[in-house]
Tab-separated table of C-alpha atoms in Angstrom:
chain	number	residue	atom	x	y	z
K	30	UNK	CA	27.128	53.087	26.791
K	31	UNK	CA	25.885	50.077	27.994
K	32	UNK	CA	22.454	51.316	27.039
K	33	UNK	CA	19.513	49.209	28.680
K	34	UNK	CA	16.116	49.972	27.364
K	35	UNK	CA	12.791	48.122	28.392
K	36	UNK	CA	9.633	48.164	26.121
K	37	UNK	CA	6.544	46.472	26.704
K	38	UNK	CA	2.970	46.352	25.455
K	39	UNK	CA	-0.753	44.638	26.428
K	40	UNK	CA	-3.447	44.382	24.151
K	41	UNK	CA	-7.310	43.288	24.426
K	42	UNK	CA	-8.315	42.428	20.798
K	43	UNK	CA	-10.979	40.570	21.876
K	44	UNK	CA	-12.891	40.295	25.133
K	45	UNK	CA	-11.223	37.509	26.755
K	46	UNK	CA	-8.007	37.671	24.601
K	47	UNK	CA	-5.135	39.762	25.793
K	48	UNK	CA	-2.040	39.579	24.095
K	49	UNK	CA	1.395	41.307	25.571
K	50	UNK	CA	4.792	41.425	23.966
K	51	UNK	CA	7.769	42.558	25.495
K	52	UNK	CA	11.632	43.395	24.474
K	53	UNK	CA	14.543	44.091	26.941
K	54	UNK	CA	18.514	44.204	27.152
K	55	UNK	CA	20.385	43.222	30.537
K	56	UNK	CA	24.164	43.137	30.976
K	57	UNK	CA	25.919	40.994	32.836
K	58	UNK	CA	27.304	43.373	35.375
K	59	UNK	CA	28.679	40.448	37.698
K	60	UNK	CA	31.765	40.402	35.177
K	61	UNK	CA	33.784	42.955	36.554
K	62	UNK	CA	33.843	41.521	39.876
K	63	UNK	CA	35.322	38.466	38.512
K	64	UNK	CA	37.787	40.119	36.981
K	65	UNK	CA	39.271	41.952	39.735
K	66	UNK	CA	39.288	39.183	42.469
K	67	UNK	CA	41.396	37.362	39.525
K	68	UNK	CA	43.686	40.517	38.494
K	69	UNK	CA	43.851	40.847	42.723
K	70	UNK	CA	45.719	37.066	42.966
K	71	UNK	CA	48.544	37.505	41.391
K	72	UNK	CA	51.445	39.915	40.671
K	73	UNK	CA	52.076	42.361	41.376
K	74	UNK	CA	49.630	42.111	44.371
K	75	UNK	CA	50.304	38.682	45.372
K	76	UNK	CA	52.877	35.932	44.282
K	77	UNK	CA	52.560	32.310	43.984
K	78	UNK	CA	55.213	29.696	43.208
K	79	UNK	CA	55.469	26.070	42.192
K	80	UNK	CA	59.205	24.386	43.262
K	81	UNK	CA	59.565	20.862	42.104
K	82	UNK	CA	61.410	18.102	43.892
K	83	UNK	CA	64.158	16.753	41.185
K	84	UNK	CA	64.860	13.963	43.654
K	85	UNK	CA	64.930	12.835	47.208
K	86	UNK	CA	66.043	15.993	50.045
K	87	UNK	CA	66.071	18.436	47.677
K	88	UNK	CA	63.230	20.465	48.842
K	89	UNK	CA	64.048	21.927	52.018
K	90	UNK	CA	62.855	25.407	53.472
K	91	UNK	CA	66.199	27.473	53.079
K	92	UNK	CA	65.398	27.100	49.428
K	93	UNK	CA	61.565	26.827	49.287
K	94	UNK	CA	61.370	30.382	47.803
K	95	UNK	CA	64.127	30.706	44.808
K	96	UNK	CA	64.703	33.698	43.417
K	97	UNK	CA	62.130	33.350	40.088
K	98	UNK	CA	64.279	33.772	36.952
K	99	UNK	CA	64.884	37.353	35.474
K	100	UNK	CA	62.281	38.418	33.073
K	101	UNK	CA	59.761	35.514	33.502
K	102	UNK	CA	56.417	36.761	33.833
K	103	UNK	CA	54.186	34.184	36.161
K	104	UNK	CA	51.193	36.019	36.056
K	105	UNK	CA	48.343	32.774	35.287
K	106	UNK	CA	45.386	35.424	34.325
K	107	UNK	CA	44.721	37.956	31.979
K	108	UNK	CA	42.133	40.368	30.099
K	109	UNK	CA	41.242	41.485	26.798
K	110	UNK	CA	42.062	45.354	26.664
K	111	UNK	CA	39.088	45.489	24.505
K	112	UNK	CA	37.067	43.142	26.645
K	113	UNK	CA	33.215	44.425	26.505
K	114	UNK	CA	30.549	43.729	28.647
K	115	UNK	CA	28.292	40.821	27.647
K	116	UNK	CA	24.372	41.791	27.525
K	117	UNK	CA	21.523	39.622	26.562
K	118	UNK	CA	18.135	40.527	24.154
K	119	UNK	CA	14.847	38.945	25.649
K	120	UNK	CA	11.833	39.180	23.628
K	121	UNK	CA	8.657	38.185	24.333
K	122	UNK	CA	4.880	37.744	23.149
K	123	UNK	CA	2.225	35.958	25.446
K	124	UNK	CA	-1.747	35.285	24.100
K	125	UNK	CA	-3.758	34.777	27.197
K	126	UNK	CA	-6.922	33.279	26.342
K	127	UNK	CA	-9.921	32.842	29.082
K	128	UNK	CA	-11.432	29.253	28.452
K	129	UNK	CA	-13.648	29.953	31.256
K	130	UNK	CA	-14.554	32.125	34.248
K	131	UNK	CA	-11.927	30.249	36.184
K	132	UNK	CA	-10.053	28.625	33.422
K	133	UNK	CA	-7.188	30.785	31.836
K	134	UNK	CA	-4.430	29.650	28.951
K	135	UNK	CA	-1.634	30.998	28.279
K	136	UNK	CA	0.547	30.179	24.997
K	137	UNK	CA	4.162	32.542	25.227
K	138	UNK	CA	7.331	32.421	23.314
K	139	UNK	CA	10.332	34.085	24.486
K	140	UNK	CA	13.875	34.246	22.310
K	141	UNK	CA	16.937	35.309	23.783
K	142	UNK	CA	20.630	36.414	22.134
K	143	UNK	CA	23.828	36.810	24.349
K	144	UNK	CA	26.532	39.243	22.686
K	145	UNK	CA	30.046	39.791	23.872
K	146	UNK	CA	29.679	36.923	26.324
K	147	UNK	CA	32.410	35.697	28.802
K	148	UNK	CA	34.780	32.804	27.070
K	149	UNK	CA	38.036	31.594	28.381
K	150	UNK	CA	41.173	30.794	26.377
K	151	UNK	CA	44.688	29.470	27.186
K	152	UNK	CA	46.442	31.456	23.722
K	153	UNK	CA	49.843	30.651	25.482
K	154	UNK	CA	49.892	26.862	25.170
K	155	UNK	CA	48.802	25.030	22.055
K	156	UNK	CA	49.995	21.420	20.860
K	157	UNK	CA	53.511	22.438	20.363
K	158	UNK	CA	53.419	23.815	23.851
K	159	UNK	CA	54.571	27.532	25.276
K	160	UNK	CA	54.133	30.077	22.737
K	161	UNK	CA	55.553	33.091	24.960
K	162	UNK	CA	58.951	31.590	25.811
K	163	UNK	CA	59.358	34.348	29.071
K	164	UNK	CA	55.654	33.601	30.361
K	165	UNK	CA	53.785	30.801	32.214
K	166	UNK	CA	50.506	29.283	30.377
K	167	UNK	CA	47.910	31.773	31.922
K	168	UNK	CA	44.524	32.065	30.998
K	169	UNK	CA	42.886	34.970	28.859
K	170	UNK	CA	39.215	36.396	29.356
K	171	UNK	CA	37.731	37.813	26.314
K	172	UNK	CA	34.072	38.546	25.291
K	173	UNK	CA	33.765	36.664	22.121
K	174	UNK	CA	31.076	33.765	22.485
K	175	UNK	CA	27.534	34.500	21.445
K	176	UNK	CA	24.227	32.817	22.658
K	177	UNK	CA	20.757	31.647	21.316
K	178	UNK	CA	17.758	30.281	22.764
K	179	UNK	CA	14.239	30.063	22.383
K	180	UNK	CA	11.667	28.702	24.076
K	181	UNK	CA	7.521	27.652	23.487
K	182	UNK	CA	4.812	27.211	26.437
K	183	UNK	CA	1.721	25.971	27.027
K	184	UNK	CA	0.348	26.832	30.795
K	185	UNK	CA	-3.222	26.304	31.631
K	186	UNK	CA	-4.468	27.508	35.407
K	187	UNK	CA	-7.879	26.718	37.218
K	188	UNK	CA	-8.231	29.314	39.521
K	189	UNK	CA	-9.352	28.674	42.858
K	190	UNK	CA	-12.941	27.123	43.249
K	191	UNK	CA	-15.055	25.122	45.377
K	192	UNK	CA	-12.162	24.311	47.318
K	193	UNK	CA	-10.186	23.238	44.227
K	194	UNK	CA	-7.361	24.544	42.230
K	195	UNK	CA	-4.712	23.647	39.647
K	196	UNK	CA	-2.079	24.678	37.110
K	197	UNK	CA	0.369	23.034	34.679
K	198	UNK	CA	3.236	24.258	31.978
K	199	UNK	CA	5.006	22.610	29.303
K	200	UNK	CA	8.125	24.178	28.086
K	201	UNK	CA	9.897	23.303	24.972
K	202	UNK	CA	13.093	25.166	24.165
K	203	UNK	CA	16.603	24.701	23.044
K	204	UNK	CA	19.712	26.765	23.583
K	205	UNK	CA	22.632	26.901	22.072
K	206	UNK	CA	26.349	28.915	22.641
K	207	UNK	CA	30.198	28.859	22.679
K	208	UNK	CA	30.152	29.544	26.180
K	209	UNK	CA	27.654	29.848	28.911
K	210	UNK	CA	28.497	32.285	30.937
K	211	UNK	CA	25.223	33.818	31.492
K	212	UNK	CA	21.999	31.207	32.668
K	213	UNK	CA	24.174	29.090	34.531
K	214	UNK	CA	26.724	26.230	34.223
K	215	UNK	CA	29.547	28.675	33.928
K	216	UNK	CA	32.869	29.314	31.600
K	217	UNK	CA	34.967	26.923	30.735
K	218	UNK	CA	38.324	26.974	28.898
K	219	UNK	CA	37.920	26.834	25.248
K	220	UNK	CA	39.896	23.369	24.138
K	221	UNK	CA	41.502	25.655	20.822
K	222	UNK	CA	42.098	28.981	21.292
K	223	UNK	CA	42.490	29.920	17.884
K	224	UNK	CA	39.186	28.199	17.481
K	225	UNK	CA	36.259	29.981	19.540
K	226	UNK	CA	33.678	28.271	16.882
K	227	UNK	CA	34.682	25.392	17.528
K	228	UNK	CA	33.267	25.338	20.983
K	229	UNK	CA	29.141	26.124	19.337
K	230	UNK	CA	26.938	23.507	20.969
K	231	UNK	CA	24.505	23.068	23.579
K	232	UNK	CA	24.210	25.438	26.366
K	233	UNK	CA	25.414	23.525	29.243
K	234	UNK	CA	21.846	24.304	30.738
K	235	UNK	CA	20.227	23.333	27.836
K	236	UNK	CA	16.576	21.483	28.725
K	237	UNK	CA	14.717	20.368	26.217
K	238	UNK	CA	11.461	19.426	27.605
K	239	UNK	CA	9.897	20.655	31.094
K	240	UNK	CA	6.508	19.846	32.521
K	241	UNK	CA	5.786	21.058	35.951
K	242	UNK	CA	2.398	21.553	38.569
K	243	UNK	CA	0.490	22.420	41.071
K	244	UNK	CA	-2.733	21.692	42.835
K	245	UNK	CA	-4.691	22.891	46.577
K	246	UNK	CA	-7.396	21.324	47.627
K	247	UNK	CA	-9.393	22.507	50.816
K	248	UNK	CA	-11.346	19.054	51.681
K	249	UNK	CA	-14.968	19.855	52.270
K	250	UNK	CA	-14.675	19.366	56.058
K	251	UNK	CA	-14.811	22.132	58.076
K	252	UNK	CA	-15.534	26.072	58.516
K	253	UNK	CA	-17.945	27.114	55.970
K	254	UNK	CA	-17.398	23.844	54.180
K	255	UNK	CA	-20.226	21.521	53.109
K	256	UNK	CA	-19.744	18.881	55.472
K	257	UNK	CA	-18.684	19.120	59.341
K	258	UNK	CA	-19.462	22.840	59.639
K	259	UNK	CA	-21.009	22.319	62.836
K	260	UNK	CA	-18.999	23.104	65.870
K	261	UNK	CA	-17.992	19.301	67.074
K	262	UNK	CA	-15.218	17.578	67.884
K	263	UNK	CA	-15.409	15.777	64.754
K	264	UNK	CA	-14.736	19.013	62.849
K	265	UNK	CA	-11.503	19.741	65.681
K	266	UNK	CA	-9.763	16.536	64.299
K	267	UNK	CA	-11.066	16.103	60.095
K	268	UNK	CA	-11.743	19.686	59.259
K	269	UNK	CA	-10.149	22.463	57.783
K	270	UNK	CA	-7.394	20.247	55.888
K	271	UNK	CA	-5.854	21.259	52.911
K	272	UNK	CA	-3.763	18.815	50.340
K	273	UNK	CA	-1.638	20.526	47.969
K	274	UNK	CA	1.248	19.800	46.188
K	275	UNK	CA	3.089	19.857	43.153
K	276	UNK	CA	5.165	17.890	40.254
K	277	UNK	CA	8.284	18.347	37.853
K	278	UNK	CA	9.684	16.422	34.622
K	279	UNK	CA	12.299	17.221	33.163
K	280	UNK	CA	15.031	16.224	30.219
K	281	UNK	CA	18.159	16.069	31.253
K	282	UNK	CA	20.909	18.907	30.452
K	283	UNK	CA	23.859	18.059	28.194
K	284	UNK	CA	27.405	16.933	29.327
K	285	UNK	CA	30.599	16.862	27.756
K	286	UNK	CA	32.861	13.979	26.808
K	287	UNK	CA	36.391	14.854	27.769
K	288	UNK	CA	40.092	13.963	28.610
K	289	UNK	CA	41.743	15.259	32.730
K	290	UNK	CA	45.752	14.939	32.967
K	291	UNK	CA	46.511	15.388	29.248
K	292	UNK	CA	49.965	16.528	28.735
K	293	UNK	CA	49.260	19.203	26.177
K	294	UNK	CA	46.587	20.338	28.302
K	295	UNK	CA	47.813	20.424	31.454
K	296	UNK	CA	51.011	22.130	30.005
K	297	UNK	CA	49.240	25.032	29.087
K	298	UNK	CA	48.163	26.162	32.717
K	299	UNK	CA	44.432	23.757	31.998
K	300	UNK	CA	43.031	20.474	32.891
K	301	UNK	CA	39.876	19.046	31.104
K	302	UNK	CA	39.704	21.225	28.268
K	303	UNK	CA	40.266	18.303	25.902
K	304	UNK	CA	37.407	17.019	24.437
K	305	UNK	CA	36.981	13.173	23.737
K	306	UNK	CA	36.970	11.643	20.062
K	307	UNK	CA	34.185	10.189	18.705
K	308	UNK	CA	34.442	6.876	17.606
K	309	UNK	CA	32.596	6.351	14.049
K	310	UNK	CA	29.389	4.413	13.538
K	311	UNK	CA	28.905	4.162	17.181
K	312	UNK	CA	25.698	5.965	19.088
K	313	UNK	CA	26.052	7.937	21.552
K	314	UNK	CA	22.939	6.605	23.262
K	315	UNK	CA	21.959	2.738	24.819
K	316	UNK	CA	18.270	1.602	25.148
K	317	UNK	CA	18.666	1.017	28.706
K	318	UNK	CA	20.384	4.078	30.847
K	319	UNK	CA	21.464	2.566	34.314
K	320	UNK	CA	23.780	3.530	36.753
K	321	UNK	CA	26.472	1.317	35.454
K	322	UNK	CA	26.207	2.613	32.027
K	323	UNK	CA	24.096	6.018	31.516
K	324	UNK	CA	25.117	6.048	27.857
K	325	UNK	CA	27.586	4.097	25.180
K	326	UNK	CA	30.996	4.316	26.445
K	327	UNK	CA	32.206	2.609	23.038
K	328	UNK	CA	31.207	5.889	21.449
K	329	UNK	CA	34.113	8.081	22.954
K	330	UNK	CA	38.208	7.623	23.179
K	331	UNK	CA	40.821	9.859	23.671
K	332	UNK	CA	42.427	11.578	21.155
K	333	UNK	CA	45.880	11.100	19.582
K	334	UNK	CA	48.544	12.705	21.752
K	335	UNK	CA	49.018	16.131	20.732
K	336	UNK	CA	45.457	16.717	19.178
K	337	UNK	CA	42.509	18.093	20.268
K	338	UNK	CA	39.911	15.808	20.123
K	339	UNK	CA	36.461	16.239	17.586
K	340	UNK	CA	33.641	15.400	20.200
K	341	UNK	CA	31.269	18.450	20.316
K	342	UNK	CA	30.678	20.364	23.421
K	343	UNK	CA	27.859	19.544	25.451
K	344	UNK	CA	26.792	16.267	23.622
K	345	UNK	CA	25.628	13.845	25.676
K	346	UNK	CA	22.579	14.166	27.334
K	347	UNK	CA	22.117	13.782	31.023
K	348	UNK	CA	19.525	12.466	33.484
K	349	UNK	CA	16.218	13.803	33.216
K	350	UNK	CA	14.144	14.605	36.721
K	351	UNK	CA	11.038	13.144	37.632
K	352	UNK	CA	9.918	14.881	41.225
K	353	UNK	CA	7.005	14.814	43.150
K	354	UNK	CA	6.313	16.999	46.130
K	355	UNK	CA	3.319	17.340	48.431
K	356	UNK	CA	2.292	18.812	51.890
K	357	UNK	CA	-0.749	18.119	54.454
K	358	UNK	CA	-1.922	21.186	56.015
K	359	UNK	CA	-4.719	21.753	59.149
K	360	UNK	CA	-5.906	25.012	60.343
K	361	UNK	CA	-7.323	25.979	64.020
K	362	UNK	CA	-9.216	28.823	63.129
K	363	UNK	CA	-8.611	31.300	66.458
K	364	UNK	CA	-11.285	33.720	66.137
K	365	UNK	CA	-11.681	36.358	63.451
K	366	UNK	CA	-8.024	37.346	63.441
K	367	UNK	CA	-5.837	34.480	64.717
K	368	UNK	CA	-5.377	31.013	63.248
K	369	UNK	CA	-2.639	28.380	63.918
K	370	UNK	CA	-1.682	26.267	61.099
K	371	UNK	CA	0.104	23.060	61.155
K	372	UNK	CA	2.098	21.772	57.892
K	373	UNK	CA	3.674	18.781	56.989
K	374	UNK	CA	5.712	19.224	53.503
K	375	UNK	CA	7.800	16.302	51.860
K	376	UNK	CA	9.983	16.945	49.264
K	377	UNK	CA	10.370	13.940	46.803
K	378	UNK	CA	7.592	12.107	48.303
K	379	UNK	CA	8.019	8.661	46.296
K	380	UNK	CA	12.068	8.762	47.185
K	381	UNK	CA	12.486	8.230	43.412
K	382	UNK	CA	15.928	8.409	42.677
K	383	UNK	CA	17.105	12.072	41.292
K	384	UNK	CA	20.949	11.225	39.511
K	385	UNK	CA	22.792	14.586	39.979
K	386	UNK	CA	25.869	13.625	37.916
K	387	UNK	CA	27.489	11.276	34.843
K	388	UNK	CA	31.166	10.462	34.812
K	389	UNK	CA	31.739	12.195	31.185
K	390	UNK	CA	35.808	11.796	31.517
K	391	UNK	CA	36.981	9.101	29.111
K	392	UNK	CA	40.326	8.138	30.956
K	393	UNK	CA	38.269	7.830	34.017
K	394	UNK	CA	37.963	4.275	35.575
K	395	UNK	CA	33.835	5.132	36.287
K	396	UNK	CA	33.160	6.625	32.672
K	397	UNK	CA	29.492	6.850	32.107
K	398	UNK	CA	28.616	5.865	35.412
K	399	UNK	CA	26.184	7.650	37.721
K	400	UNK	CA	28.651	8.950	40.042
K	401	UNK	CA	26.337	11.060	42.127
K	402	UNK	CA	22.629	11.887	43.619
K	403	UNK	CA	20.414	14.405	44.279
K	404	UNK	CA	19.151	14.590	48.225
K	405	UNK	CA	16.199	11.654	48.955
K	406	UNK	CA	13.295	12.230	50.439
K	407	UNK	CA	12.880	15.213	53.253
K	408	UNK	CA	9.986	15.763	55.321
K	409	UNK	CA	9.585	18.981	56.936
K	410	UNK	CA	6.935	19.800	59.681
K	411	UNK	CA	6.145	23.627	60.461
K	412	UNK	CA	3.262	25.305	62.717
K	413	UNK	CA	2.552	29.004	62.345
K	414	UNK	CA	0.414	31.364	64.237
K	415	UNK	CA	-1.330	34.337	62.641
K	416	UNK	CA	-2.685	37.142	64.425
């Protein structure tokens, strides 16, 4: 099984039109490692225990490690017998179109579908609590959620000329799932497990719009340049620079409104698997994002003790990036066959604030704040010698 086949094709229909298409299946091999190092942590290979203090002194080591009770099975992780591994169809068609000698656009379209993805599920604890009555809450791997996505570009490259080039791509795409275990943001504990479709909604690295790119310039000072070519010691100091650089915006990715400490949940071996109510007639969005309110608050409560709440996974939308970086480089040309070039590289050149994460937890005292931040500025200098 686990057949993997790759198919591809390129086509000139017309003289400076080249369309490819392409189709491929990958599995998630990674899985299987998971599962081990989880099966490996517990019983009968290793043995954890949770004592409680009923009151004041009655902890003490010569009973820190009671006998468990007869027949209780404290085993916290589990796996479908008829668990399969997840795999994931990519298709794709790309029209390359030559504006110009040095001009090149490129319009592609690529769809993916996950099957038998990871999803995790806590079957032994629902609202009325423990289901198996000689068992812990433990949690249960399966390979039941599903996956869509498809995405549109536009990229348009000037190749290198006189000195100058530059390239840009927007990306529009949308994905959607019941679990994202593969293309990042990981698994997370379905909030009813007797309810996998509930959990359909965005993938948590979902990004709706992306434009991002790059330029080099060589200045026209310098070696073979137009300007400065002589040997001078105005050329040592202005010639042979380079300014390059390049530039990313972004949407932000979706986050999910939820409840940490809830009886029922907690209970059941989880924590934060509840998902927030939505309150009726309220947006979920406010004109003004700011760090003391990234979206309505009012639009969220917790649920009803002993319900699961009716929020949908993944549904409000995060910070979006806005990201500059650019770098200075000089070259000493050495001779035909060594040169020594100095670089000076910033990351986030304009220190524009990059928020890394929202407070999404409704019985949190900072909910929908900005509660964290990407690294400011860095500047980086690096020589190199080639020979």
């Amino acid at each position: 099984n686990n057949f993997a086949p790759r198919v591809g094709i390129a086509w000139k229909p017309f003289d400076k039109t080249v369309v490819r298409a392409g189709y491929g299946i990958n599995y998630n091999t990674g899985a299987y490692e998971t599962i081990a190092q989880q099966l490996a942590f517990q019983p009968p290979f290793d043995i954890a225990e949770t004592n409680i203090q009923p009151s004041p002194g009655a902890l003490t080591l010569q009973n820190g490690f009671p006998t468990p009770a007869a027949g209780l099975i404290t085993n916290n992780f589990a796996i479908d017998p008829n668990y399969r591994m997840g795999y994931v169809q990519i298709r794709n068609l790309d029209i390359q179109q030559q504006l110009r000698s040095t001009l090149i656009m490129n319009v592609d379209y690529t769809g993916t579908k996950g099957t038998d993805l990871n999803n995790l599920v806590s079957p032994n604890g629902g609202l009325a609590g423990i289901r198996i009555a000689n068992a812990q809450a433990f949690t249960w791997q399966t390979s039941q959620a599903y996956s869509s996505a498809n995405a549109g570009s536009v990229r348009l490259r000037k190749r290198l000329q006189k000195g100058v080039s530059i390239g840009g791509t927007y990306t529009f795409s949308k994905s959607m799932d019941d679990a994202s275990s593969i293309g990042g943001g990981g698994s997370v504990v379905a909030q009813n497990p007797f309810d996998i479709g509930a959990e359909r909604g965005l993938s948590a690295f979902d990004q709706r719009h992306k434009f991002t790119a790059d330029y080099l310039w060589e200045l026209p000072f310098g070696h073979d340049k137009y300007w400065l070519s002589a040997k001078t010691p105005w050329r040592a100091i202005f010639g042979d620079w380079e300014w390059s650089g390049d530039w990313s915006l972004a949407s932000g990715m979706p986050l999910t409104p939820r409840v940490l400490g809830d009886f029922t949940d907690v209970s059941r071996g989880t924590n934060g698997t509840i998902r927030a109510d939505v309150v009726p007639a309220q947006p979920f969005t406010v004109a003004n994002p700011s760090i003391g309110e990234w979206f309505n608050t009012a639009a969220f409560t917790a649920p009803p003790t002993g319900q699961y709440g009716d929020a949908r996974r993944n549904s409000i939308e995060g910070p979006g990036s806005l990201l500059f970086d650019m770098a200075f480089t000089k070259l000493f040309p050495l001779g035909e066959m060594r040169m020594l070039e100095l670089r000076a590289s910033a990351s986030n050149i304009f220190n524009h604030p990059q928020f890394a994460a929202i407070d999404t937890t409704v019985n949190s005292p900072t909910f929908g704040r900005v509660i964290e931040a990407a690294p400011m500025r860095t500047i980086q200098m690096t020589a190199r010698f080639r020979f």
